[in-house]
Tab-separated table of C-alpha atoms in Angstrom:
chain	number	residue	atom	x	y	z
H	1	MET	CA	-142.477	138.727	-51.939
H	2	SER	CA	-143.568	140.135	-48.455
H	3	TYR	CA	-146.759	138.071	-47.552
H	4	LEU	CA	-149.529	139.584	-45.601
H	5	ILE	CA	-148.807	137.745	-42.618
H	6	GLU	CA	-145.303	139.282	-42.492
H	7	LEU	CA	-146.731	142.690	-42.848
H	8	VAL	CA	-149.216	142.177	-40.183
H	9	SER	CA	-146.516	140.753	-37.850
H	10	SER	CA	-144.394	144.013	-38.511
H	11	SER	CA	-147.223	146.156	-37.475
H	12	GLY	CA	-147.124	144.674	-33.994
H	13	ILE	CA	-150.332	142.757	-34.079
H	14	LEU	CA	-150.317	139.384	-31.958
H	15	PRO	CA	-150.047	136.077	-34.010
H	16	MET	CA	-153.486	135.116	-32.621
H	17	GLN	CA	-154.991	138.336	-34.043
H	18	MET	CA	-153.439	137.723	-37.324
H	19	ALA	CA	-154.686	134.278	-37.498
H	20	ALA	CA	-158.241	135.638	-36.663
H	21	ILE	CA	-157.980	138.247	-39.386
H	22	MET	CA	-157.156	135.525	-41.941
H	23	ILE	CA	-159.869	133.284	-40.624
H	24	ALA	CA	-162.460	136.243	-40.977
H	25	ALA	CA	-161.196	136.729	-44.538
H	26	LEU	CA	-161.447	133.021	-45.423
H	27	PHE	CA	-165.120	132.776	-44.083
H	28	GLY	CA	-165.837	136.283	-45.824
H	29	LEU	CA	-164.585	134.991	-49.248
H	30	MET	CA	-166.749	131.911	-48.822
H	31	VAL	CA	-169.877	134.011	-48.088
H	32	ILE	CA	-169.225	136.218	-50.998
H	33	GLY	CA	-168.730	133.324	-53.403
H	34	LEU	CA	-171.995	131.530	-52.074
H	35	VAL	CA	-173.900	134.815	-52.391
H	36	LEU	CA	-172.612	135.488	-55.899
H	37	GLY	CA	-174.088	131.873	-56.804
H	38	GLN	CA	-170.773	130.097	-57.450
H	39	GLU	CA	-170.452	126.452	-57.131
H	40	LEU	CA	-169.619	125.245	-53.443
H	41	ALA	CA	-166.565	123.089	-54.426
H	42	PHE	CA	-164.856	126.077	-56.172
H	43	VAL	CA	-166.054	128.503	-53.446
H	44	LEU	CA	-164.480	126.320	-50.589
H	45	GLY	CA	-161.448	125.283	-52.518
H	46	GLY	CA	-160.915	128.872	-53.851
H	47	ALA	CA	-161.167	130.609	-50.749
H	48	GLY	CA	-158.801	128.115	-49.011
H	49	VAL	CA	-156.187	128.494	-51.710
H	50	ILE	CA	-156.272	132.408	-51.643
H	51	ILE	CA	-156.068	132.773	-48.125
H	52	GLY	CA	-153.485	130.012	-47.760
H	53	PHE	CA	-151.270	131.822	-50.236
H	54	LEU	CA	-151.683	135.171	-48.588
H	55	ALA	CA	-150.912	133.619	-45.103
H	56	TRP	CA	-148.085	131.261	-46.005
H	57	GLY	CA	-147.042	131.863	-49.582
H	58	ASP	CA	-146.198	128.688	-51.515
H	59	SER	CA	-146.384	126.753	-48.397
H	60	GLY	CA	-150.190	127.525	-48.304
H	61	LEU	CA	-150.688	125.847	-51.729
H	62	THR	CA	-148.844	122.795	-50.306
H	63	ILE	CA	-150.977	122.595	-47.240
H	64	ALA	CA	-154.171	122.790	-49.324
H	65	MET	CA	-152.764	120.135	-51.884
H	66	THR	CA	-151.703	117.729	-48.931
H	67	LYS	CA	-155.226	117.844	-47.399
H	68	VAL	CA	-156.820	117.009	-50.762
H	69	TYR	CA	-154.320	114.243	-51.305
H	70	ASP	CA	-155.052	112.851	-47.856
H	71	GLN	CA	-158.826	112.776	-48.567
H	72	MET	CA	-158.039	110.976	-51.704
H	73	GLN	CA	-156.342	108.357	-49.830
H	74	SER	CA	-159.313	107.679	-47.684
H	75	TYR	CA	-160.251	103.736	-48.285
H	76	SER	CA	-163.820	104.348	-47.115
H	77	MET	CA	-164.352	106.800	-50.063
H	78	VAL	CA	-164.410	103.872	-52.334
H	79	ALA	CA	-167.848	103.037	-50.919
H	80	ILE	CA	-169.467	106.048	-52.338
H	81	PRO	CA	-169.309	105.113	-55.959
H	82	MET	CA	-170.445	101.542	-55.113
H	83	PHE	CA	-173.389	102.749	-53.171
H	84	VAL	CA	-174.373	105.279	-55.740
H	85	LEU	CA	-174.084	102.537	-58.460
H	86	MET	CA	-176.339	100.286	-56.376
H	87	ALA	CA	-178.873	103.013	-56.094
H	88	ASN	CA	-178.904	103.761	-59.746
H	89	PHE	CA	-179.415	99.878	-60.540
H	90	LEU	CA	-182.337	99.742	-58.052
H	91	THR	CA	-184.004	102.873	-59.478
H	92	HIS	CA	-183.855	101.327	-62.992
H	93	SER	CA	-184.994	98.104	-61.934
H	94	LYS	CA	-188.307	99.539	-60.468
H	95	VAL	CA	-188.024	97.621	-57.287
H	96	ALA	CA	-190.391	100.072	-55.601
H	97	ASP	CA	-193.091	99.948	-58.185
H	98	GLY	CA	-194.631	96.549	-57.251
H	99	LEU	CA	-194.059	97.008	-53.484
H	100	PHE	CA	-196.004	100.331	-53.475
H	101	LEU	CA	-198.777	98.774	-55.599
H	102	SER	CA	-199.237	95.934	-53.244
H	103	ILE	CA	-198.812	97.972	-49.935
H	104	ARG	CA	-201.153	100.663	-51.389
H	105	TYR	CA	-203.985	98.169	-51.729
H	106	LEU	CA	-203.179	96.389	-48.379
H	107	LEU	CA	-203.512	99.713	-46.373
H	108	GLY	CA	-206.127	101.130	-48.611
H	109	PRO	CA	-208.938	100.457	-46.344
H	110	VAL	CA	-207.541	102.616	-43.640
H	111	LYS	CA	-207.936	106.398	-43.508
H	112	GLY	CA	-204.504	107.707	-44.481
H	113	GLY	CA	-203.580	104.265	-45.732
H	114	LEU	CA	-202.052	105.399	-48.948
H	115	GLY	CA	-199.872	107.896	-46.949
H	116	LEU	CA	-198.685	105.201	-44.813
H	117	ALA	CA	-197.770	103.154	-47.772
H	118	VAL	CA	-195.763	106.026	-49.066
H	119	ILE	CA	-193.670	106.286	-45.897
H	120	LEU	CA	-193.366	102.490	-45.541
H	121	VAL	CA	-192.214	102.108	-49.118
H	122	SER	CA	-189.912	105.154	-48.771
H	123	THR	CA	-188.242	103.420	-45.729
H	124	VAL	CA	-187.453	100.341	-47.429
H	125	PHE	CA	-186.243	102.085	-50.510
H	126	ALA	CA	-184.185	104.442	-48.337
H	127	ALA	CA	-182.431	101.314	-47.085
H	128	THR	CA	-181.412	100.330	-50.578
H	129	THR	CA	-180.591	103.499	-52.292
H	130	GLY	CA	-178.981	106.166	-50.076
H	131	ILE	CA	-179.490	109.080	-52.554
H	132	VAL	CA	-182.394	111.380	-51.857
H	133	GLY	CA	-182.953	112.416	-55.473
H	134	ALA	CA	-183.508	108.774	-56.531
H	135	SER	CA	-185.819	108.193	-53.570
H	136	VAL	CA	-188.021	111.488	-53.815
H	137	VAL	CA	-188.397	111.339	-57.508
H	138	THR	CA	-189.086	107.533	-57.650
H	139	MET	CA	-191.701	107.832	-54.780
H	140	GLY	CA	-193.158	110.990	-56.150
H	141	MET	CA	-193.815	109.686	-59.580
H	142	LEU	CA	-195.213	106.417	-58.168
H	143	SER	CA	-197.448	108.091	-55.500
H	144	ILE	CA	-198.534	111.575	-56.105
H	145	PRO	CA	-200.802	111.006	-59.017
H	146	VAL	CA	-202.444	108.163	-57.180
H	147	LEU	CA	-202.621	110.514	-53.890
H	148	LEU	CA	-204.206	113.474	-55.625
H	149	LYS	CA	-206.715	111.076	-57.600
H	150	CYS	CA	-207.713	109.569	-54.238
H	151	GLY	CA	-208.589	112.962	-52.703
H	152	TYR	CA	-205.533	113.399	-50.484
H	153	LYS	CA	-204.778	117.099	-49.724
H	154	PRO	CA	-202.166	118.247	-51.990
H	155	SER	CA	-199.941	119.622	-49.259
H	156	LEU	CA	-200.004	116.572	-47.239
H	157	ALA	CA	-199.131	114.305	-50.365
H	158	CYS	CA	-196.255	116.533	-51.188
H	159	GLY	CA	-195.038	116.753	-47.462
H	160	MET	CA	-195.131	112.803	-47.183
H	161	VAL	CA	-193.193	112.345	-50.332
H	162	CYS	CA	-190.559	115.011	-49.373
H	163	ALA	CA	-190.056	113.613	-45.910
H	164	GLY	CA	-190.150	109.972	-46.797
H	165	GLY	CA	-187.850	110.458	-49.797
H	166	SER	CA	-185.343	112.162	-47.692
H	167	LEU	CA	-184.863	109.174	-45.416
H	168	GLY	CA	-182.763	107.860	-48.346
H	169	ILE	CA	-179.794	109.926	-46.913
H	170	LEU	CA	-180.222	108.823	-43.281
H	171	ILE	CA	-181.055	105.118	-43.196
H	172	PRO	CA	-177.909	103.257	-44.034
H	173	PRO	CA	-176.462	102.386	-46.445
H	174	SER	CA	-175.994	106.256	-47.126
H	175	ILE	CA	-173.360	108.291	-48.929
H	176	MET	CA	-173.856	111.027	-46.417
H	177	LEU	CA	-172.911	108.699	-43.634
H	178	VAL	CA	-169.814	107.447	-45.476
H	179	SER	CA	-168.776	110.951	-46.063
H	180	MET	CA	-169.452	112.040	-42.428
H	181	GLY	CA	-167.656	109.193	-40.984
H	182	SER	CA	-164.604	109.585	-43.161
H	183	TYR	CA	-164.448	113.274	-42.414
H	184	ALA	CA	-165.009	112.864	-38.661
H	185	GLU	CA	-162.590	110.010	-38.450
H	186	VAL	CA	-165.289	107.710	-36.989
H	187	SER	CA	-165.823	104.125	-38.284
H	188	VAL	CA	-168.316	104.247	-41.047
H	189	GLY	CA	-169.754	100.868	-39.951
H	190	LYS	CA	-170.474	102.333	-36.420
H	191	ILE	CA	-172.285	105.353	-37.898
H	192	PHE	CA	-174.353	102.997	-40.089
H	193	PHE	CA	-175.410	101.139	-36.814
H	194	ALA	CA	-176.020	104.538	-34.975
H	195	ALA	CA	-178.284	105.829	-37.725
H	196	ILE	CA	-180.609	102.913	-37.972
H	197	LEU	CA	-182.710	103.401	-34.850
H	198	PRO	CA	-183.116	107.160	-35.428
H	199	GLY	CA	-184.037	106.549	-38.988
H	200	LEU	CA	-186.651	104.146	-38.122
H	201	LEU	CA	-187.824	106.266	-35.307
H	202	LEU	CA	-188.091	109.086	-37.713
H	203	SER	CA	-190.123	107.059	-40.173
H	204	LEU	CA	-192.507	105.786	-37.274
H	205	CYS	CA	-193.177	109.321	-36.304
H	206	TYR	CA	-194.111	110.247	-39.723
H	207	CYS	CA	-196.449	107.377	-39.814
H	208	ILE	CA	-197.988	108.376	-36.517
H	209	TYR	CA	-198.521	111.907	-37.687
H	210	VAL	CA	-200.130	110.881	-40.984
H	211	PHE	CA	-202.302	108.244	-39.308
H	212	VAL	CA	-203.604	110.614	-36.549
H	213	LEU	CA	-204.135	113.530	-38.877
H	214	CYS	CA	-206.236	111.477	-41.167
H	215	GLN	CA	-208.367	110.001	-38.247
H	216	LEU	CA	-208.966	113.529	-37.140
H	217	ARG	CA	-209.398	115.034	-40.544
H	218	PRO	CA	-210.601	112.191	-43.006
H	219	GLU	CA	-210.787	114.668	-45.786
H	220	TYR	CA	-207.030	114.966	-45.902
H	221	GLY	CA	-206.351	111.181	-46.560
H	222	PRO	CA	-209.677	109.241	-47.247
H	223	ALA	CA	-209.715	105.550	-47.525
H	224	MET	CA	-209.891	103.639	-50.794
H	225	SER	CA	-213.331	102.989	-51.951
H	226	ALA	CA	-214.784	99.365	-52.106
H	227	ASP	CA	-214.805	99.564	-55.856
H	228	GLU	CA	-211.104	100.393	-55.957
H	229	LEU	CA	-210.264	97.735	-53.399
H	230	ALA	CA	-212.067	95.076	-55.422
H	231	ALA	CA	-209.479	95.516	-58.197
H	232	MET	CA	-207.042	93.403	-56.038
H	233	PRO	CA	-208.255	90.629	-53.594
H	234	LEU	CA	-206.880	90.521	-50.194
H	235	LYS	CA	-204.895	87.380	-50.826
H	236	GLU	CA	-203.236	89.050	-53.733
H	237	ARG	CA	-202.335	92.102	-51.795
H	238	VAL	CA	-200.788	90.108	-49.079
H	239	THR	CA	-198.769	87.772	-51.336
H	240	GLY	CA	-197.864	90.786	-53.524
H	241	SER	CA	-196.496	92.705	-50.698
H	242	LEU	CA	-194.342	89.744	-49.506
H	243	VAL	CA	-193.151	88.943	-53.004
H	244	ASN	CA	-192.019	92.571	-53.531
H	245	LEU	CA	-190.609	93.090	-50.136
H	246	ILE	CA	-188.264	90.053	-50.184
H	247	PRO	CA	-185.845	91.146	-52.729
H	248	PRO	CA	-185.101	94.388	-51.072
H	249	LEU	CA	-184.872	92.829	-47.789
H	250	ILE	CA	-182.423	90.231	-49.034
H	251	LEU	CA	-180.342	93.137	-50.363
H	252	ILE	CA	-180.491	95.140	-46.970
H	253	VAL	CA	-179.583	91.938	-45.163
H	254	GLY	CA	-176.765	91.236	-47.511
H	255	VAL	CA	-175.334	94.594	-47.278
H	256	LEU	CA	-175.786	95.557	-43.676
H	257	GLY	CA	-175.701	92.050	-42.406
H	258	SER	CA	-172.212	91.349	-43.801
H	259	ILE	CA	-171.083	94.569	-42.005
H	260	PHE	CA	-172.869	93.683	-38.780
H	261	GLY	CA	-171.461	90.148	-38.744
H	262	GLY	CA	-167.878	91.498	-39.443
H	263	ILE	CA	-167.928	89.596	-42.741
H	264	ALA	CA	-167.215	92.621	-44.890
H	265	THR	CA	-166.148	96.364	-44.391
H	266	PRO	CA	-168.746	98.931	-45.595
H	267	THR	CA	-166.555	99.415	-48.682
H	268	GLU	CA	-166.561	95.650	-49.584
H	269	ALA	CA	-170.430	95.499	-48.702
H	270	ALA	CA	-170.828	98.482	-51.053
H	271	GLY	CA	-169.518	96.298	-53.858
H	272	VAL	CA	-171.531	93.268	-53.054
H	273	GLY	CA	-174.766	95.555	-52.891
H	274	ALA	CA	-173.948	97.042	-56.385
H	275	LEU	CA	-173.581	93.459	-57.770
H	276	PHE	CA	-176.797	92.317	-56.053
H	277	SER	CA	-178.825	95.269	-57.352
H	278	LEU	CA	-177.639	94.601	-60.822
H	279	ILE	CA	-179.021	90.952	-60.417
H	280	LEU	CA	-182.148	92.331	-59.266
H	281	ALA	CA	-182.508	94.505	-62.257
H	282	ILE	CA	-181.926	91.443	-64.436
H	283	CYS	CA	-184.540	89.465	-62.445
H	284	TYR	CA	-187.072	92.109	-62.735
H	285	LYS	CA	-186.367	92.159	-66.668
H	286	GLN	CA	-185.345	95.716	-66.540
H	287	PHE	CA	-181.581	95.128	-67.723
H	288	SER	CA	-180.423	96.331	-71.110
H	289	LEU	CA	-177.151	97.979	-72.342
H	290	GLN	CA	-178.935	101.279	-72.252
H	291	MET	CA	-179.936	100.856	-68.565
H	292	LEU	CA	-176.395	99.900	-67.627
H	293	TYR	CA	-175.143	103.065	-69.712
H	294	ASP	CA	-177.534	105.363	-67.883
H	295	SER	CA	-176.750	103.943	-64.557
H	296	ILE	CA	-172.970	104.253	-64.818
H	297	ILE	CA	-173.266	107.822	-66.453
H	298	ASP	CA	-175.573	108.846	-63.469
H	299	THR	CA	-173.192	107.337	-60.954
H	300	ALA	CA	-170.164	109.326	-62.686
H	301	LYS	CA	-171.988	112.579	-62.504
H	302	THR	CA	-173.092	111.961	-58.822
H	303	CYS	CA	-169.674	110.936	-57.637
H	304	ALA	CA	-167.861	113.825	-59.645
H	305	MET	CA	-170.124	116.361	-57.709
H	306	VAL	CA	-169.606	114.727	-54.364
H	307	PHE	CA	-165.787	114.351	-54.763
H	308	MET	CA	-165.346	117.762	-56.037
H	309	ILE	CA	-166.994	119.301	-53.020
H	310	LEU	CA	-164.980	116.966	-50.736
H	311	PHE	CA	-161.708	118.060	-52.320
H	312	GLY	CA	-162.637	121.723	-52.260
H	313	ALA	CA	-163.688	121.338	-48.582
H	314	SER	CA	-160.432	119.468	-47.750
H	315	ALA	CA	-158.411	122.501	-49.121
H	316	PHE	CA	-160.563	124.995	-47.053
H	317	THR	CA	-160.257	122.871	-43.958
H	318	GLY	CA	-156.545	122.613	-44.235
H	319	ILE	CA	-156.031	126.209	-44.320
H	320	PHE	CA	-158.590	126.668	-41.520
H	321	MET	CA	-156.686	124.262	-39.238
H	322	SER	CA	-153.256	125.732	-40.211
H	323	LEU	CA	-154.376	128.957	-38.981
H	324	ASP	CA	-155.408	127.363	-35.691
H	325	GLY	CA	-159.002	128.173	-36.513
H	326	ASP	CA	-160.203	125.235	-34.386
H	327	GLN	CA	-158.535	126.680	-31.320
H	328	ILE	CA	-159.584	130.364	-31.917
H	329	ILE	CA	-163.302	129.503	-32.321
H	330	ALA	CA	-163.174	126.946	-29.454
H	331	ASN	CA	-161.721	129.495	-27.023
H	332	LEU	CA	-164.281	132.000	-28.345
H	333	VAL	CA	-167.233	129.582	-27.819
H	334	MET	CA	-165.979	128.489	-24.532
H	335	GLY	CA	-165.427	132.043	-23.502
H	336	MET	CA	-168.952	132.799	-24.005
H	337	GLY	CA	-169.872	130.806	-20.765
H	338	ILE	CA	-172.993	128.973	-22.444
H	339	GLY	CA	-171.765	125.509	-21.382
H	340	LYS	CA	-171.535	122.230	-23.311
H	341	TRP	CA	-175.255	122.252	-24.206
H	342	GLY	CA	-175.363	125.677	-25.286
H	343	ALA	CA	-172.406	124.925	-27.649
H	344	PHE	CA	-174.299	121.936	-28.943
H	345	ALA	CA	-177.503	124.027	-29.434
H	346	ILE	CA	-175.477	126.504	-31.434
H	347	MET	CA	-174.085	123.851	-33.684
H	348	MET	CA	-177.459	122.473	-34.286
H	349	LEU	CA	-178.970	125.926	-35.114
H	350	ILE	CA	-176.167	126.606	-37.539
H	351	VAL	CA	-176.826	123.356	-39.209
H	352	PHE	CA	-180.489	123.958	-39.488
H	353	PHE	CA	-180.239	127.424	-40.806
H	354	MET	CA	-177.587	126.634	-43.372
H	355	GLY	CA	-179.764	123.834	-44.418
H	356	MET	CA	-182.040	126.511	-45.933
H	357	PHE	CA	-179.244	127.601	-48.403
H	358	ILE	CA	-176.743	124.832	-48.798
H	359	ASP	CA	-176.772	121.158	-49.219
H	360	TRP	CA	-175.824	118.463	-46.642
H	361	LEU	CA	-172.314	118.044	-47.976
H	362	GLY	CA	-171.272	121.711	-47.793
H	363	ILE	CA	-172.914	121.895	-44.295
H	364	VAL	CA	-170.837	119.110	-43.116
H	365	MET	CA	-167.520	120.302	-44.477
H	366	ILE	CA	-168.063	123.793	-43.094
H	367	VAL	CA	-169.396	122.881	-39.748
H	368	PHE	CA	-167.487	119.739	-38.808
H	369	PRO	CA	-164.006	121.545	-38.682
H	370	ILE	CA	-165.331	124.344	-36.591
H	371	PHE	CA	-167.307	122.416	-34.069
H	372	LEU	CA	-166.100	118.820	-33.965
H	373	PRO	CA	-162.937	120.162	-31.798
H	374	ILE	CA	-165.324	122.059	-29.593
H	375	MET	CA	-167.443	119.113	-28.883
H	376	ASP	CA	-164.361	117.128	-28.260
H	377	LEU	CA	-163.406	119.808	-25.502
H	378	TYR	CA	-166.759	119.482	-23.917
H	379	GLY	CA	-166.561	115.710	-23.842
H	380	PHE	CA	-169.152	114.550	-26.261
H	381	ASP	CA	-169.021	111.318	-27.998
H	382	ARG	CA	-168.171	111.875	-31.637
H	383	LEU	CA	-170.292	109.044	-32.880
H	384	TRP	CA	-173.151	110.537	-31.062
H	385	ILE	CA	-172.630	113.947	-32.488
H	386	VAL	CA	-172.270	112.684	-35.950
H	387	ALA	CA	-175.396	110.774	-35.724
H	388	VAL	CA	-177.498	113.674	-34.160
H	389	THR	CA	-176.205	115.865	-36.936
H	390	ALA	CA	-177.262	113.409	-39.545
H	391	VAL	CA	-180.754	113.519	-38.246
H	392	MET	CA	-180.816	117.375	-38.312
H	393	LEU	CA	-179.658	117.259	-41.760
H	394	GLN	CA	-182.876	115.631	-42.849
H	395	THR	CA	-184.283	119.300	-42.657
H	396	CYS	CA	-181.902	120.698	-45.302
H	397	PHE	CA	-183.861	118.688	-48.012
H	398	MET	CA	-187.185	120.164	-46.847
H	399	THR	CA	-186.527	123.725	-45.576
H	400	PRO	CA	-187.397	126.594	-48.041
H	401	PRO	CA	-186.354	128.269	-50.117
H	402	PHE	CA	-183.743	125.913	-51.513
H	403	GLY	CA	-184.606	122.400	-50.112
H	404	PHE	CA	-183.819	119.944	-52.979
H	405	ALA	CA	-186.775	117.630	-52.202
H	406	LEU	CA	-189.055	120.463	-52.586
H	407	PHE	CA	-187.952	121.030	-56.297
H	408	TYR	CA	-187.932	117.378	-57.061
H	409	VAL	CA	-191.481	117.037	-55.985
H	410	LYS	CA	-192.593	120.405	-57.735
H	411	GLY	CA	-191.190	118.950	-60.954
H	412	ILE	CA	-193.662	116.024	-60.566
H	413	LEU	CA	-196.781	117.845	-59.616
H	414	PRO	CA	-199.496	118.907	-62.007
H	415	ASP	CA	-199.370	122.687	-63.157
H	416	ASP	CA	-202.418	123.463	-60.919
H	417	VAL	CA	-200.657	122.518	-57.641
H	418	LYS	CA	-198.590	125.517	-56.706
H	419	ILE	CA	-195.082	125.292	-54.960
H	420	SER	CA	-196.699	126.901	-51.737
H	421	GLU	CA	-198.602	123.685	-51.303
H	422	VAL	CA	-195.220	121.818	-51.035
H	423	TYR	CA	-193.830	124.462	-48.623
H	424	LYS	CA	-196.897	124.037	-46.379
H	425	GLY	CA	-196.694	120.265	-46.548
H	426	VAL	CA	-193.231	120.037	-45.220
H	427	ILE	CA	-193.571	122.173	-42.137
H	428	PRO	CA	-195.006	119.422	-40.071
H	429	PHE	CA	-192.487	116.896	-40.995
H	430	ILE	CA	-189.621	119.435	-40.329
H	431	ALA	CA	-191.189	119.922	-36.771
H	432	ILE	CA	-191.140	116.212	-36.299
H	433	VAL	CA	-187.286	116.001	-37.361
H	434	ILE	CA	-186.556	118.717	-34.663
H	435	ALA	CA	-188.559	116.832	-32.024
H	436	VAL	CA	-186.746	113.718	-32.787
H	437	VAL	CA	-183.443	115.400	-32.557
H	438	VAL	CA	-184.573	116.588	-29.084
H	439	LEU	CA	-185.605	113.009	-28.322
H	440	ILE	CA	-182.332	111.440	-29.288
H	441	THR	CA	-180.534	114.109	-27.448
H	442	VAL	CA	-182.429	113.320	-24.140
H	443	PHE	CA	-182.010	109.770	-24.619
H	444	PRO	CA	-178.622	109.153	-26.280
H	445	GLY	CA	-179.181	105.415	-25.788
H	446	ILE	CA	-181.204	105.330	-28.984
H	447	ILE	CA	-178.076	106.025	-30.879
H	448	HIS	CA	-175.574	104.044	-28.874
H	449	TRP	CA	-177.565	100.870	-28.219
H	450	LEU	CA	-177.107	99.116	-31.643
H	451	PRO	CA	-173.318	99.930	-32.064
H	452	ASN	CA	-172.706	98.779	-28.511
H	453	MET	CA	-174.649	95.419	-29.352
H	454	VAL	CA	-172.797	94.668	-32.564
H	455	VAL	CA	-169.497	96.472	-32.432
H	456	SER	CA	-166.936	95.409	-30.214
């Protein structure tokens, strides 16, 4: 069989031009598959296998399979099912319920206090789950009926839940950070440390926005009435907040502290976290065989989705790299004369706009093989690049038309609240994410400080 690459070679086209043609075809097939609404895993894997076969024949199939096998051998991937299982146990144990109730009354006298409670509880919950769907749905079901009943503007209520819930994928432990670290060949432990301060900074900025807005426009987030506050005395609010906060904090310290102290790897800590979250479910009297079954099935579904995309993307990347795609695009970008920060800005813009249509895993699998080599050539630190990208990926859950958090929240809203309210509500929080990206770009020490402190 005369393969396409041999035909093109006989026509006198230079090898670099042939590779460029095949790369264009690779991305063309990917775009066509996505436009037709096919599953991302099969689009990426299928495009890689087809172009690999056309370019290299049977060797192209070997290249794709080898990359998939290499991904399967990654030890850090074992952490993903453990963290997902931990998140499902915590979701079923209803840890967030009591915490939100207590903090809701504790901050109730403040204008915007309920909104602050949503962000704060979402932040704590984010540090124990690592899955956006679980965080958004749990916080939405807990808070949206209360927020609307207390007179909060629907768009603000929706925006807070979308933004707060999305922190679950940024603040460690996070399956996104595990996947990014494995793919970028950066220590998962270091990425966990690097993401903590940006995640907490983002949460703080959300709180500042909600507080200031509600001071300027009290009708957007009124304080709870005296009659409502009387339902829970101050002492009970304080003790309830502490009692409900301690178990999640023990879990966070147990998981992240064991990594910080060098006692356990992220993979080992994930196993410990899953066990402790099961113990929490038992202590909260939420354990049952049905709960265990549901948690395991949900974990299997989530992990199957993640791993299918990872394996498809590995095949895609293997063929892309075999065609010297990284060198071709690096030469193209560097030839544009835009400099290192111009290349960085292009990468962030691509991540942002792709987030309107594709989930975080697909973005990482497409963007990283193209831009990480370019960032290396310009001398950027990979840990910093991965952390900044992780922050920017917060927008992919909130940007219309396909942000997942938007539809999670819409499914919880009463019928009289339109999805346009959700879209309006997330716009200020998207702007805050972009502002934080700019801030950590100008001050990279925000990312590097904690890893330098705890990692030798």
